[in-house]
mmCIF file of C-alpha atoms in Angstrom:
data_model
loop_
_atom_site.group_PDB
_atom_site.id
_atom_site.type_symbol
_atom_site.label_atom_id
_atom_site.label_comp_id
_atom_site.label_asym_id
_atom_site.label_seq_id
_atom_site.Cartn_x
_atom_site.Cartn_y
_atom_site.Cartn_z
ATOM 1 C CA MET A 279 0.021 -0.017 -0.009
ATOM 2 C CA SER A 280 1.386 3.447 -0.949
ATOM 3 C CA LYS A 281 1.997 6.112 1.663
ATOM 4 C CA ARG A 282 -0.529 8.968 1.488
ATOM 5 C CA ILE A 283 0.858 12.461 1.630
ATOM 6 C CA LEU A 284 -1.148 15.606 2.077
ATOM 7 C CA ILE A 285 0.500 18.699 0.570
ATOM 8 C CA VAL A 286 -0.756 22.016 1.864
ATOM 9 C CA ASP A 287 0.305 25.251 0.179
ATOM 10 C CA ASP A 288 -1.574 28.284 -1.170
ATOM 11 C CA GLU A 289 0.933 28.664 -4.058
ATOM 12 C CA PRO A 290 -0.062 26.480 -7.036
ATOM 13 C CA HIS A 291 3.539 26.389 -8.353
ATOM 14 C CA VAL A 292 4.814 24.994 -5.088
ATOM 15 C CA LEU A 293 2.149 22.313 -5.138
ATOM 16 C CA GLU A 294 3.199 21.423 -8.729
ATOM 17 C CA VAL A 295 6.912 21.207 -7.886
ATOM 18 C CA ILE A 296 6.222 18.944 -4.949
ATOM 19 C CA ARG A 297 3.729 16.818 -6.973
ATOM 20 C CA VAL A 298 6.260 16.432 -9.892
ATOM 21 C CA THR A 299 9.008 15.451 -7.367
ATOM 22 C CA LEU A 300 6.905 12.837 -5.601
ATOM 23 C CA GLU A 301 4.556 11.351 -8.243
ATOM 24 C CA ASP A 302 7.127 8.896 -9.658
ATOM 25 C CA PHE A 303 7.772 7.408 -6.231
ATOM 26 C CA GLY A 304 4.395 5.754 -5.795
ATOM 27 C CA PHE A 305 3.047 8.057 -3.120
ATOM 28 C CA GLU A 306 -0.668 8.818 -3.075
ATOM 29 C CA LEU A 307 -0.874 12.627 -3.123
ATOM 30 C CA MET A 308 -3.602 14.841 -1.837
ATOM 31 C CA GLU A 309 -3.605 18.655 -1.949
ATOM 32 C CA ALA A 310 -5.077 21.568 -0.011
ATOM 33 C CA MET A 311 -4.554 25.259 -0.645
ATOM 34 C CA ASP A 312 -5.453 26.615 2.798
ATOM 35 C CA GLY A 313 -5.273 25.582 6.428
ATOM 36 C CA GLU A 314 -9.081 25.186 6.913
ATOM 37 C CA THR A 315 -9.345 22.467 4.227
ATOM 38 C CA VAL A 316 -6.735 20.352 6.008
ATOM 39 C CA PHE A 317 -9.147 19.200 8.661
ATOM 40 C CA GLN A 318 -11.828 18.018 6.256
ATOM 41 C CA ILE A 319 -9.316 16.044 4.210
ATOM 42 C CA VAL A 320 -7.728 14.515 7.353
ATOM 43 C CA SER A 321 -11.086 13.384 8.657
ATOM 44 C CA ASP A 322 -12.122 11.881 5.275
ATOM 45 C CA ALA A 323 -8.812 10.229 4.273
ATOM 46 C CA PRO A 324 -6.103 10.460 6.978
ATOM 47 C CA PRO A 325 -2.655 10.919 5.422
ATOM 48 C CA ASP A 326 0.574 9.176 6.599
ATOM 49 C CA ILE A 327 2.299 12.583 6.606
ATOM 50 C CA ILE A 328 1.495 16.241 5.976
ATOM 51 C CA LEU A 329 3.732 18.763 4.199
ATOM 52 C CA LEU A 330 2.414 22.053 5.537
ATOM 53 C CA ASP A 331 3.206 25.599 4.392
ATOM 54 C CA VAL A 332 3.500 28.157 7.128
ATOM 55 C CA ASN A 333 2.260 31.254 5.347
ATOM 56 C CA MET A 334 -1.314 30.658 4.237
ATOM 57 C CA PRO A 335 -4.651 32.486 4.218
ATOM 58 C CA ARG A 336 -7.381 31.840 6.776
ATOM 59 C CA LYS A 337 -5.199 29.804 9.101
ATOM 60 C CA ASP A 338 -1.419 29.621 9.118
ATOM 61 C CA GLY A 339 0.636 26.490 9.201
ATOM 62 C CA TYR A 340 1.626 26.972 12.877
ATOM 63 C CA GLN A 341 -2.030 27.103 13.946
ATOM 64 C CA VAL A 342 -2.951 24.094 11.739
ATOM 65 C CA CYS A 343 -0.007 22.065 13.095
ATOM 66 C CA SER A 344 -0.876 22.902 16.709
ATOM 67 C CA GLU A 345 -4.490 21.901 16.252
ATOM 68 C CA LEU A 346 -3.537 18.637 14.562
ATOM 69 C CA LYS A 347 -1.072 17.796 17.337
ATOM 70 C CA GLN A 348 -3.671 18.580 20.086
ATOM 71 C CA ASN A 349 -6.248 16.256 18.542
ATOM 72 C CA PRO A 350 -5.957 12.636 19.780
ATOM 73 C CA SER A 351 -7.066 11.322 16.415
ATOM 74 C CA THR A 352 -4.392 13.260 14.417
ATOM 75 C CA ARG A 353 -1.473 13.860 16.757
ATOM 76 C CA HIS A 354 0.330 10.708 15.431
ATOM 77 C CA ILE A 355 0.472 12.173 11.883
ATOM 78 C CA PRO A 356 3.976 13.618 11.219
ATOM 79 C CA VAL A 357 3.803 17.248 10.056
ATOM 80 C CA ILE A 358 6.717 18.749 8.163
ATOM 81 C CA LEU A 359 6.515 22.574 7.890
ATOM 82 C CA ILE A 360 7.671 24.104 4.589
ATOM 83 C CA THR A 361 8.462 27.757 4.614
ATOM 84 C CA VAL A 362 10.843 30.487 3.466
ATOM 85 C CA ARG A 363 11.342 31.412 7.109
ATOM 86 C CA ASN A 364 14.625 30.099 8.482
ATOM 87 C CA GLN A 365 15.404 32.189 11.568
ATOM 88 C CA PRO A 366 15.894 30.464 14.896
ATOM 89 C CA GLU A 367 12.638 31.917 16.254
ATOM 90 C CA ASP A 368 10.718 30.410 13.285
ATOM 91 C CA LEU A 369 12.206 26.944 14.011
ATOM 92 C CA ARG A 370 11.288 27.372 17.677
ATOM 93 C CA THR A 371 7.787 28.408 16.779
ATOM 94 C CA GLY A 372 7.434 25.319 14.571
ATOM 95 C CA ARG A 373 8.692 23.031 17.377
ATOM 96 C CA GLU A 374 6.331 24.646 19.859
ATOM 97 C CA ALA A 375 3.469 23.979 17.439
ATOM 98 C CA GLY A 376 4.433 20.270 17.417
ATOM 99 C CA ALA A 377 6.127 20.049 13.962
ATOM 100 C CA ASP A 378 8.058 16.893 13.327
ATOM 101 C CA GLY A 379 10.289 18.474 10.660
ATOM 102 C CA TYR A 380 11.086 21.757 8.907
ATOM 103 C CA LEU A 381 12.061 22.295 5.237
ATOM 104 C CA THR A 382 13.148 25.762 4.116
ATOM 105 C CA LYS A 383 12.129 26.866 0.630
ATOM 106 C CA PRO A 384 13.611 26.505 -1.841
ATOM 107 C CA PHE A 385 14.494 22.923 -1.120
ATOM 108 C CA THR A 386 15.971 20.224 -3.317
ATOM 109 C CA PRO A 387 14.094 17.116 -4.341
ATOM 110 C CA LEU A 388 16.695 15.112 -2.330
ATOM 111 C CA ALA A 389 16.004 17.235 0.795
ATOM 112 C CA LEU A 390 12.258 16.645 0.408
ATOM 113 C CA LEU A 391 12.618 12.886 -0.136
ATOM 114 C CA SER A 392 15.092 12.551 2.766
ATOM 115 C CA GLU A 393 12.627 14.291 5.127
ATOM 116 C CA LEU A 394 9.777 12.008 3.939
ATOM 117 C CA HIS A 395 11.926 8.856 4.258
ATOM 118 C CA GLU A 396 12.983 9.863 7.793
ATOM 119 C CA HIS A 397 9.454 10.383 9.040
ATOM 120 C CA LEU A 398 7.773 7.550 7.076
ATOM 121 C CA LYS A 399 10.528 5.068 7.923
ATOM 122 C CA LEU A 400 11.019 4.106 4.341
ATOM 123 C CA GLY A 401 14.739 3.500 4.487
ATOM 124 C CA VAL A 402 17.647 5.380 2.939
ATOM 125 C CA VAL A 403 17.141 7.618 -0.049
#
């Protein structure tokens, strides 16, 4: 059974880059363009991991991550924050929200795959 990945980003080109990177690896990909939509998708078809942009309309990635990690039915899902923010306070805010990982944009396909492999326990890239 393939691993299900939820990609959440309000920038269509970022969704496309991630989709193109991952589609050949057999992952089942789901997409959302805002933080509010995440909760509906997660309740309908829980992913194995979430790639979550920090800067989004309606609800930012830190809020979404925090809510996911506070909910007993979703706290086990690894959340990888993806963002252009890379200052120590940004990393700290992500950790405090419960993020399992942090990718700074722009990232390489290898960095993305390595992060997924680490959290999905798929082995070495």
